[in-house]
Each structure stands twice: as C-alpha cells, then as structure tokens.
mmCIF file of N, CA and C in Angstrom:
data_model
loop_
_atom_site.group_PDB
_atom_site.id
_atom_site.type_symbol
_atom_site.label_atom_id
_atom_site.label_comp_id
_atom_site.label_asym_id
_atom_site.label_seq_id
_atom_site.Cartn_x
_atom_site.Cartn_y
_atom_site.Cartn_z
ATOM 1 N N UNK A 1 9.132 4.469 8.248
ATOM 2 C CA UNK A 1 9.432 3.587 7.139
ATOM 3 C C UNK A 1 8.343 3.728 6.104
ATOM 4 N N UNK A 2 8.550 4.013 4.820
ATOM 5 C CA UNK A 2 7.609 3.801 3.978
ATOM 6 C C UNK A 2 7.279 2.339 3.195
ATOM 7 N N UNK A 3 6.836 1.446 4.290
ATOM 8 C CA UNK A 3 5.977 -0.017 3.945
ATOM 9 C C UNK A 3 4.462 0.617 3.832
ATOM 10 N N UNK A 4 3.703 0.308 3.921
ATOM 11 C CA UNK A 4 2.258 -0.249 3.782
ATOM 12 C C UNK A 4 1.660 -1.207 3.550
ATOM 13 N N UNK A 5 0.998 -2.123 4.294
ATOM 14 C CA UNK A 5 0.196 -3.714 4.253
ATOM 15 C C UNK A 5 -1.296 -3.217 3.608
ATOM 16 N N UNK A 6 -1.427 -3.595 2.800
ATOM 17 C CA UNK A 6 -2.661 -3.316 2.234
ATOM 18 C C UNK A 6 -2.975 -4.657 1.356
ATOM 19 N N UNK A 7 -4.226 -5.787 1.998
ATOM 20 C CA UNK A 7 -4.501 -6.557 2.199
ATOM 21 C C UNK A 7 -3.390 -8.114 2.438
ATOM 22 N N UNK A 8 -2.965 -8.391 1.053
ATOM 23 C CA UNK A 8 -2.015 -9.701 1.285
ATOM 24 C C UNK A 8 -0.591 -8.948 0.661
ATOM 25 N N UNK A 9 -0.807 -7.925 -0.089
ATOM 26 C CA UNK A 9 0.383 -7.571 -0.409
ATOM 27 C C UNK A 9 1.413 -6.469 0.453
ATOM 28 N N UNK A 10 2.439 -5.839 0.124
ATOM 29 C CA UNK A 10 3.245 -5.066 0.709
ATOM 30 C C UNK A 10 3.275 -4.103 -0.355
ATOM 31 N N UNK A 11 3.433 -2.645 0.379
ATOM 32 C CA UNK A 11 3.982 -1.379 -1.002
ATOM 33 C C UNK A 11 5.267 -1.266 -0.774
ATOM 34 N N UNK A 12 6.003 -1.382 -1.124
ATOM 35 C CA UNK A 12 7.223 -0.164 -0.564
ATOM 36 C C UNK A 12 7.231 1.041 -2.081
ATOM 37 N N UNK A 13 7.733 1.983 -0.884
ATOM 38 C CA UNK A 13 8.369 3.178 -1.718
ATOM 39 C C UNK A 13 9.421 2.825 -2.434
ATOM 40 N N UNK A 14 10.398 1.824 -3.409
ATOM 41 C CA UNK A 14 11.566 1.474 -3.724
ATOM 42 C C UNK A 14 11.735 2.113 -4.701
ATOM 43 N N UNK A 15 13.436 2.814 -4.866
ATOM 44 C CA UNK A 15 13.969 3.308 -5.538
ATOM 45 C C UNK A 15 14.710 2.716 -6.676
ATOM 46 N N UNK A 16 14.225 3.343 -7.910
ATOM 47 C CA UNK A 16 15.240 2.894 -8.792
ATOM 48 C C UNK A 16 16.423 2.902 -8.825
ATOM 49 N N UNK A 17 17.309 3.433 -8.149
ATOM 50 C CA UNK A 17 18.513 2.975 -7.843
ATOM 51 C C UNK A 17 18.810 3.189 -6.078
ATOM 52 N N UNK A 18 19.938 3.413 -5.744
ATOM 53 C CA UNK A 18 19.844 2.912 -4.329
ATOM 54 C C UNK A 18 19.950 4.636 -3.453
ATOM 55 N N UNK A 19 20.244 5.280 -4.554
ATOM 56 C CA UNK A 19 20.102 6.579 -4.337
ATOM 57 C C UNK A 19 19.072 7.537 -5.245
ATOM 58 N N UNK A 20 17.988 6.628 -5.405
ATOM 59 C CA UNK A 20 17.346 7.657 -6.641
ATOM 60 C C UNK A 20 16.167 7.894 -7.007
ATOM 61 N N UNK A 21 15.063 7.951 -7.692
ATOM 62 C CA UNK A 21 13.829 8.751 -7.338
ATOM 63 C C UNK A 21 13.306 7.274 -6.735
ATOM 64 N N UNK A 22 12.183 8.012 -5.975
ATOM 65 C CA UNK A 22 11.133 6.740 -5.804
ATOM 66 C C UNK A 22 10.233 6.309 -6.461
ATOM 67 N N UNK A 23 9.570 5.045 -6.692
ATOM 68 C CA UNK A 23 8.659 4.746 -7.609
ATOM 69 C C UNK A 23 7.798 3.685 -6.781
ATOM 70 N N UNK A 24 6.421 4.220 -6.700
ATOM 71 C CA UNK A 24 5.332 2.863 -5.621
ATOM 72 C C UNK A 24 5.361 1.402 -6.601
ATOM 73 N N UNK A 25 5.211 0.506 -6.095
ATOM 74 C CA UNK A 25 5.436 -0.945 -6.222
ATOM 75 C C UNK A 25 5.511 -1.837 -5.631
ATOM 76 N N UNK A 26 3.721 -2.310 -6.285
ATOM 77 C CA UNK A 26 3.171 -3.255 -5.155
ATOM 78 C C UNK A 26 4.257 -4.878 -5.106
ATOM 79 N N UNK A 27 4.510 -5.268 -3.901
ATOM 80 C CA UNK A 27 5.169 -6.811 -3.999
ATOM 81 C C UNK A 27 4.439 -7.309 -2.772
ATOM 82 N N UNK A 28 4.056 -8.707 -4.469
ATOM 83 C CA UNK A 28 3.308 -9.941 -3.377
ATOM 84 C C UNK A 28 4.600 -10.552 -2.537
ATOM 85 N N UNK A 29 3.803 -11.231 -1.580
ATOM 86 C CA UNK A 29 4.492 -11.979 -0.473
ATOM 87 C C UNK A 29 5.232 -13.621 -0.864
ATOM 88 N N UNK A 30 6.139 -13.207 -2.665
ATOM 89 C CA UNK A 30 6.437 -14.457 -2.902
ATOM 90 C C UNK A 30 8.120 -14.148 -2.399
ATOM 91 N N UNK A 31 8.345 -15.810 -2.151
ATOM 92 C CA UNK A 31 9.646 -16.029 -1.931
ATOM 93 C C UNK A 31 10.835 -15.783 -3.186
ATOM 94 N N UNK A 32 11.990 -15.469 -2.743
ATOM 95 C CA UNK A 32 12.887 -15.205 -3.645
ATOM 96 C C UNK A 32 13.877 -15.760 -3.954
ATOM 97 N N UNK A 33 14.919 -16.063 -4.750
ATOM 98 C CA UNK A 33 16.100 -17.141 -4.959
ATOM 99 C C UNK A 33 17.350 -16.470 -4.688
ATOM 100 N N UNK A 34 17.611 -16.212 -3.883
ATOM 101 C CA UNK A 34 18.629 -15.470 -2.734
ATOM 102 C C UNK A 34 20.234 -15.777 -3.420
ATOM 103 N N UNK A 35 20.875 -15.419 -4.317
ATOM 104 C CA UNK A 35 22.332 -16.242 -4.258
ATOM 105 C C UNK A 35 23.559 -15.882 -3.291
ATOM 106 N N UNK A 36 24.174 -16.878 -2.800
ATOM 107 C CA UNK A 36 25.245 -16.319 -1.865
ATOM 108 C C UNK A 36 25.731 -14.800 -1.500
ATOM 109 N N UNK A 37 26.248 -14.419 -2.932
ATOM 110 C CA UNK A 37 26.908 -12.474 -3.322
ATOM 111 C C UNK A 37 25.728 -11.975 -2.612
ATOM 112 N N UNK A 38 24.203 -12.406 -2.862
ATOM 113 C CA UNK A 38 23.368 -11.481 -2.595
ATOM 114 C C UNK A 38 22.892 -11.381 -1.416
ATOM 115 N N UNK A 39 22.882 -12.729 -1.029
ATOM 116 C CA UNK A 39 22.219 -13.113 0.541
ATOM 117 C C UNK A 39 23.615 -12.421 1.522
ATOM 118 N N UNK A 40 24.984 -12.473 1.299
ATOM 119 C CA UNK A 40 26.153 -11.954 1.634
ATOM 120 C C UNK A 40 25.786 -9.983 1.883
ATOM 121 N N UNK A 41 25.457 -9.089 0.412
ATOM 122 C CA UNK A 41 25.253 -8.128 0.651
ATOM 123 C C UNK A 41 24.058 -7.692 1.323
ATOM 124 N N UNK A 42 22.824 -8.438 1.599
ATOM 125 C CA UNK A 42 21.892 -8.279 2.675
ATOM 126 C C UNK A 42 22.256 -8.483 3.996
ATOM 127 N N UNK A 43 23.019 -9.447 4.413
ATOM 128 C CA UNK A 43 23.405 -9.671 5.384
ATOM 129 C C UNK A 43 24.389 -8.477 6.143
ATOM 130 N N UNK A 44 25.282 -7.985 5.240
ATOM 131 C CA UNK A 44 26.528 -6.633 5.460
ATOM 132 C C UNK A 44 25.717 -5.395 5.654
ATOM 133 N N UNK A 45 24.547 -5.133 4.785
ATOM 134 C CA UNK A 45 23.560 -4.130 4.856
ATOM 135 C C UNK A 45 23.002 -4.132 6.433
ATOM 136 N N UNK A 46 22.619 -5.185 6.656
ATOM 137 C CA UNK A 46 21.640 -5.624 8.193
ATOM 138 C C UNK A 46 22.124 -5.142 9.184
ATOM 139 N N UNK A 47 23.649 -5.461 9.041
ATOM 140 C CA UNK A 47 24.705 -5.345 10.211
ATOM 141 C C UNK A 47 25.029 -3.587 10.150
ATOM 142 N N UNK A 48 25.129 -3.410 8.954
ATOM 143 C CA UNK A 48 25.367 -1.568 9.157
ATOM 144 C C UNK A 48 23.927 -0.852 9.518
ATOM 145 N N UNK A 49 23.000 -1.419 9.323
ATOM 146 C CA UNK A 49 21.215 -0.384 9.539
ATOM 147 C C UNK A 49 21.188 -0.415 10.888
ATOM 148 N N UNK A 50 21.436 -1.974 11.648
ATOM 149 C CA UNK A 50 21.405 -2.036 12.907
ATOM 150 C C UNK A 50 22.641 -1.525 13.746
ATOM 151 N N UNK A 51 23.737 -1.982 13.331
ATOM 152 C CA UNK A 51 24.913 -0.675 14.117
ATOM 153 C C UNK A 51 23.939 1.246 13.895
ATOM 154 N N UNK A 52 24.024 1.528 12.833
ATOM 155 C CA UNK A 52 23.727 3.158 12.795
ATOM 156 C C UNK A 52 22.019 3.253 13.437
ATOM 157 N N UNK A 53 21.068 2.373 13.756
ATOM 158 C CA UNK A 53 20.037 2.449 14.798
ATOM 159 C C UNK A 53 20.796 2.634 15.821
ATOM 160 N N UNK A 54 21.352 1.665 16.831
ATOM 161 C CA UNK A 54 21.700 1.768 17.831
ATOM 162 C C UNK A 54 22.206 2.971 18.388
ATOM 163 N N UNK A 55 23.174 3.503 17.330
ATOM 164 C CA UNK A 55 24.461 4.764 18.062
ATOM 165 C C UNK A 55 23.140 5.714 17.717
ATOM 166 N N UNK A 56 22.078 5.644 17.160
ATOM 167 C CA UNK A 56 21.440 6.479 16.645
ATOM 168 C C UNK A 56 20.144 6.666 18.151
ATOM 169 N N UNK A 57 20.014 5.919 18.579
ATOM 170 C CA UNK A 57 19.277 5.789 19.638
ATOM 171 C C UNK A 57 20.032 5.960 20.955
ATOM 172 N N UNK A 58 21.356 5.295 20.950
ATOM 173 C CA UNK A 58 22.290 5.916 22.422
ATOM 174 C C UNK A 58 22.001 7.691 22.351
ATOM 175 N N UNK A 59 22.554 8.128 21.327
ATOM 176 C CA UNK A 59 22.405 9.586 21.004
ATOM 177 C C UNK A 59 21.359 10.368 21.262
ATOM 178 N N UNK A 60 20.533 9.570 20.922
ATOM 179 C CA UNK A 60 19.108 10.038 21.667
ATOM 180 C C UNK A 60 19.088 10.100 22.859
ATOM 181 N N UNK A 61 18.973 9.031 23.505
ATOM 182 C CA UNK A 61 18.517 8.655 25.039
ATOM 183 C C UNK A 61 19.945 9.883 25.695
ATOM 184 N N UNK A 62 20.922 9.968 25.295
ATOM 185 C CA UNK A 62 22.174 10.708 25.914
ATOM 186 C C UNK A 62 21.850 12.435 25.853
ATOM 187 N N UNK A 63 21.070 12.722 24.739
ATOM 188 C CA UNK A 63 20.685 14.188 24.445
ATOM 189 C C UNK A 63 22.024 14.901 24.309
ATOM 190 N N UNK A 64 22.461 13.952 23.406
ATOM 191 C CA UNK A 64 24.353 15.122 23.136
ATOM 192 C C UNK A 64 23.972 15.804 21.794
ATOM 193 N N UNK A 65 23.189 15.478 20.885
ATOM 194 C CA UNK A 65 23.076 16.129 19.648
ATOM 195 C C UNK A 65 22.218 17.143 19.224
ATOM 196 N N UNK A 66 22.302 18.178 19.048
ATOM 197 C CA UNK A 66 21.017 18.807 18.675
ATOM 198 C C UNK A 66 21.053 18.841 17.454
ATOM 199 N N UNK A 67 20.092 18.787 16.509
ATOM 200 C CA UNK A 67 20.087 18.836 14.688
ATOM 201 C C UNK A 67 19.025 19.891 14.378
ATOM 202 N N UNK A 68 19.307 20.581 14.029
ATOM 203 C CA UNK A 68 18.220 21.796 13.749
ATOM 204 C C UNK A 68 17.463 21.267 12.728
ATOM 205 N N UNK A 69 16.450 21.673 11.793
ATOM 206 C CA UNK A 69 15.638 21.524 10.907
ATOM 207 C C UNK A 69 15.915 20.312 9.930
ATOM 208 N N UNK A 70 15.096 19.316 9.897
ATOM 209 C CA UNK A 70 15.320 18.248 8.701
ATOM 210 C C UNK A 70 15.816 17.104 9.267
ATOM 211 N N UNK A 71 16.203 16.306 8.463
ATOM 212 C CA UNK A 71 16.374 14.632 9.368
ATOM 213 C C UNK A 71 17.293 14.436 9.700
ATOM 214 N N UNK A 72 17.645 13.818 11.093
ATOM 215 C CA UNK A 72 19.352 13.530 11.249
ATOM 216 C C UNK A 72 19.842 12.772 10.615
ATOM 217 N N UNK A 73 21.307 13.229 10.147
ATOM 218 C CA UNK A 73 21.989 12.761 9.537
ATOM 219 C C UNK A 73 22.283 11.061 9.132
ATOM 220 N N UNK A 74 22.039 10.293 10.334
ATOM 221 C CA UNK A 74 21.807 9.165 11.045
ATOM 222 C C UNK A 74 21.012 8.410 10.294
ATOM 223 N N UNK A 75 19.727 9.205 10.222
ATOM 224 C CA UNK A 75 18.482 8.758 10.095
ATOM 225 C C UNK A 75 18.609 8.430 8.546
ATOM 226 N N UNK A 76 19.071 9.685 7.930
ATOM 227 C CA UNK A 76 19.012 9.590 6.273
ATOM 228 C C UNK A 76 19.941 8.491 5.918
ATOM 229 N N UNK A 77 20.964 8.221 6.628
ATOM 230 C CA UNK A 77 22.326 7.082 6.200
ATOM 231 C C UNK A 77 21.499 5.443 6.053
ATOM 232 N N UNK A 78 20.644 6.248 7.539
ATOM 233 C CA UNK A 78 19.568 4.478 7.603
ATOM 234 C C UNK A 78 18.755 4.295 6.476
ATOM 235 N N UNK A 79 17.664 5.729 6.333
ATOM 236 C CA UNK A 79 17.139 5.404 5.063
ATOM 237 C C UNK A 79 17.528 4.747 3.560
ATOM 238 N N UNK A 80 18.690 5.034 3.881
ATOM 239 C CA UNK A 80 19.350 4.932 2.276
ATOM 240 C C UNK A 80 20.116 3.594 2.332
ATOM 241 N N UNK A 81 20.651 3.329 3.071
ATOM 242 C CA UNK A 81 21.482 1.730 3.396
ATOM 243 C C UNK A 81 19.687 0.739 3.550
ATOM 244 N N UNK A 82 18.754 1.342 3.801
ATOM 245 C CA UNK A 82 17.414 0.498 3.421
ATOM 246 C C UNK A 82 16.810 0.218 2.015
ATOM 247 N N UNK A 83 16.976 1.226 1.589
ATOM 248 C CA UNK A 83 16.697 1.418 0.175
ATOM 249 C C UNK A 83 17.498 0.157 -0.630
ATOM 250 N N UNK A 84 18.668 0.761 -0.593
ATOM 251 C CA UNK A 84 20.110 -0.543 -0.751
ATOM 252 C C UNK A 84 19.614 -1.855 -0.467
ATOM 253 N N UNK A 85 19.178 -2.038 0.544
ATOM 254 C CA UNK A 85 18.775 -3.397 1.104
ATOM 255 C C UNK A 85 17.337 -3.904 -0.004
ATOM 256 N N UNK A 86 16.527 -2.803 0.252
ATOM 257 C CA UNK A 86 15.345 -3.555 -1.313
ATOM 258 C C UNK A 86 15.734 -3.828 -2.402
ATOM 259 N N UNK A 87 16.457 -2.915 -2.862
ATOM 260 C CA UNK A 87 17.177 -3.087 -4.047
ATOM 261 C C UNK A 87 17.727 -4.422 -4.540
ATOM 262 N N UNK A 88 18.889 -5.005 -3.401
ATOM 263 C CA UNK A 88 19.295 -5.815 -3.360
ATOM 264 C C UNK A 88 18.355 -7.183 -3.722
ATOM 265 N N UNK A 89 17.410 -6.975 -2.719
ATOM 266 C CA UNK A 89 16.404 -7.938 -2.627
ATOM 267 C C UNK A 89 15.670 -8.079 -3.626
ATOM 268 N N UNK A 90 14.741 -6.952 -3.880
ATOM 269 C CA UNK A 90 14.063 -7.092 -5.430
ATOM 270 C C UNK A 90 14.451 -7.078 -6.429
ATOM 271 N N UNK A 91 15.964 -7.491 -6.848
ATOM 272 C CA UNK A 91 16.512 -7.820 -7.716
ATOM 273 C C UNK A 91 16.802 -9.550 -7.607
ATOM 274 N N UNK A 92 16.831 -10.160 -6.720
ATOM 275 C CA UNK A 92 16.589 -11.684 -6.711
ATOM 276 C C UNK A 92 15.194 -12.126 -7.907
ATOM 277 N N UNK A 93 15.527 -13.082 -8.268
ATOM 278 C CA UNK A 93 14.184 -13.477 -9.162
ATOM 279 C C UNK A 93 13.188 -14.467 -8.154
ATOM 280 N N UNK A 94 12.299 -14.241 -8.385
ATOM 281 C CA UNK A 94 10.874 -15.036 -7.338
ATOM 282 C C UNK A 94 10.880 -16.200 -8.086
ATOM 283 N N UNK A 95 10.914 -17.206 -6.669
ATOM 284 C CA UNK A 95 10.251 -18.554 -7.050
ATOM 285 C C UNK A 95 9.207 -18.560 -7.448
ATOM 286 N N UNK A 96 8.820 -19.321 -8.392
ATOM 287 C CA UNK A 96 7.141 -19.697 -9.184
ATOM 288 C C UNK A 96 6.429 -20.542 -7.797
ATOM 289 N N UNK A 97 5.392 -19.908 -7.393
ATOM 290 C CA UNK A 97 4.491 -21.038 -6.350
ATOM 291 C C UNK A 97 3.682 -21.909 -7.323
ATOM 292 N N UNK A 98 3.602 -22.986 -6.361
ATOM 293 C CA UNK A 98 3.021 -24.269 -6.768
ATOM 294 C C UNK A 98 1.903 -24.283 -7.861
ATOM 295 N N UNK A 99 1.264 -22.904 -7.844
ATOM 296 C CA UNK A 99 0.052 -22.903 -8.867
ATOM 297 C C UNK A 99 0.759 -22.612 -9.922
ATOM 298 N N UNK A 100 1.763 -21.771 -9.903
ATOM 299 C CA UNK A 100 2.656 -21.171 -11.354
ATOM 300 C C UNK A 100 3.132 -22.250 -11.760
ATOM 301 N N UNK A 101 3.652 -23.202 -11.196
ATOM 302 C CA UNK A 101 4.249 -24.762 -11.605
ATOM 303 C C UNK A 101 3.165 -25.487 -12.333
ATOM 304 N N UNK A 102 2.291 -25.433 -11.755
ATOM 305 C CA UNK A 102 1.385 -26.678 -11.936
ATOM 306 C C UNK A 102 0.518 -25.670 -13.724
ATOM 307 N N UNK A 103 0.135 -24.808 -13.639
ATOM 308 C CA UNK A 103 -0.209 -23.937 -14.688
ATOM 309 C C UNK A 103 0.886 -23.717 -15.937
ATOM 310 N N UNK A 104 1.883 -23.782 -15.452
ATOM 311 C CA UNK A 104 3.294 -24.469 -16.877
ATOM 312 C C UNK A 104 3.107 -25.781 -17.008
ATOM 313 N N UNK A 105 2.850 -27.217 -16.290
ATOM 314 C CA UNK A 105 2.485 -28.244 -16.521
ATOM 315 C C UNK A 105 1.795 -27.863 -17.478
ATOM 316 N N UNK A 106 0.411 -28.147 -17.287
ATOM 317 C CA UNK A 106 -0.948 -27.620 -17.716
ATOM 318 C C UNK A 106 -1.317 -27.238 -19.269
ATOM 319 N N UNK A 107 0.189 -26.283 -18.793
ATOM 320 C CA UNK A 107 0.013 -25.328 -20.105
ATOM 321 C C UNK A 107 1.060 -25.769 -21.300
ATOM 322 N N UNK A 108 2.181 -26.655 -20.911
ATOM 323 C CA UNK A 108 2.833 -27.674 -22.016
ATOM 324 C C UNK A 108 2.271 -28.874 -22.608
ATOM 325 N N UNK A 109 1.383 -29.168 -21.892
ATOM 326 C CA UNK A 109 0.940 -30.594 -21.608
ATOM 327 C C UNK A 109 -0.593 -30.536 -23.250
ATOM 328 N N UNK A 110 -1.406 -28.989 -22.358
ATOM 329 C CA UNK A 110 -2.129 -28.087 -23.439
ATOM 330 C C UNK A 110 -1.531 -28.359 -25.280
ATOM 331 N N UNK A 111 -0.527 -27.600 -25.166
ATOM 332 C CA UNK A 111 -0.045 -27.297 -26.286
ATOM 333 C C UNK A 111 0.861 -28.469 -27.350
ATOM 334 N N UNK A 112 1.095 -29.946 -26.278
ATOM 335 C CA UNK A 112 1.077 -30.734 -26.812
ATOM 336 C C UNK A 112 0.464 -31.528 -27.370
ATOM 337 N N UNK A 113 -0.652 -31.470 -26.469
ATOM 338 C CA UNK A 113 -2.038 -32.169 -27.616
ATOM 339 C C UNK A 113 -2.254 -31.160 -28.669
ATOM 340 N N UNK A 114 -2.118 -30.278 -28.863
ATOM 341 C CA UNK A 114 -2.676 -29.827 -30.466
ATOM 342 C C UNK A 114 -1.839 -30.288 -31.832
#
C-alpha cells in the first residue's frame, strides 16, 4: 500500500482521478462530512476490495495461478478500486476542529470592533 505515517499526519499516493497519475499529498488526521451517496459509495467500494482480497488470497494459499512477470491481475483491480475509495473520501469536505471554530469566532468578533 502506498500510506506512510510520518509524524501526526498520513501521505497517500492519491490519484487525480481514480485511474490517473499520482500526486503525493500530505492529509492531516481531520474528520470529514461523509454524505449518504458518499458514505453509500465507500461502503460498495469496501465490500468489492474485501471480496477481490479474499478470492485473491484463496488463490494463493490453493497455488492454481501462475502470473508471470508484473502484478496480478487481482492485485491491480484492488489497487485501483483503492484509489476509488480515496478519491471518494478526499472529496468529502473536512470538519473545522474546535480551534478553526473558535479562530472564526475570534476573527468576526476582531473585525467587528473596528
């Protein structure tokens, strides 16, 4: 998987589209505003990554497949139905944490006294 934890944040490798180049991009660990359609197509995504692991691992443990050079087929379907899945996700808009709230207070409150 191309994650990386590097201190409080996460990298992923995420693609500009769900099939398309990659671009690094750091994301903090804020929460997101999930809407039904979307929380719906994460959920349909989950269920297909984890079906194509599984048959992807029977296959293994069974030794029926041989794949010559490069990634199984399997593997790339997973990669890419993952990709799909960030996509999905980092397209939700992030909740403001409590300091971002309180710093729009702050900062109306500011601009009304002048």
């Amino acid at each position: 998987m191309s994650t990386t934890v590097t201190g409080d944040k996460l990298i992923f490798a995420t693609p500009s589209e769900c099939v398309g180049h990659w671009t690094r991009r750091a994301v903090g660990q804020r929460r997101r505003r999930v809407s039904p359609e979307e929380g719906r197509a994460i959920e349909i995504l989950g269920h297909a990554i984890e079906y194509l692991e599984d048959e992807f691992a029977l296959e293994c443990m069974s030794r029926q497949a041989h794949v010559g050079v490069g990634m199984h087929p399997r593997v790339v379907a997973i990669e890419i139905l993952k990709k799909c899945n960030r996509v999905v996700y980092l397209s939700c808009p992030e909740i403001p944490t409590l300091g971002d709230r309180i710093r729009g207070v702050l900062g109306r409150r500011r601009a009304g006294e002048r």
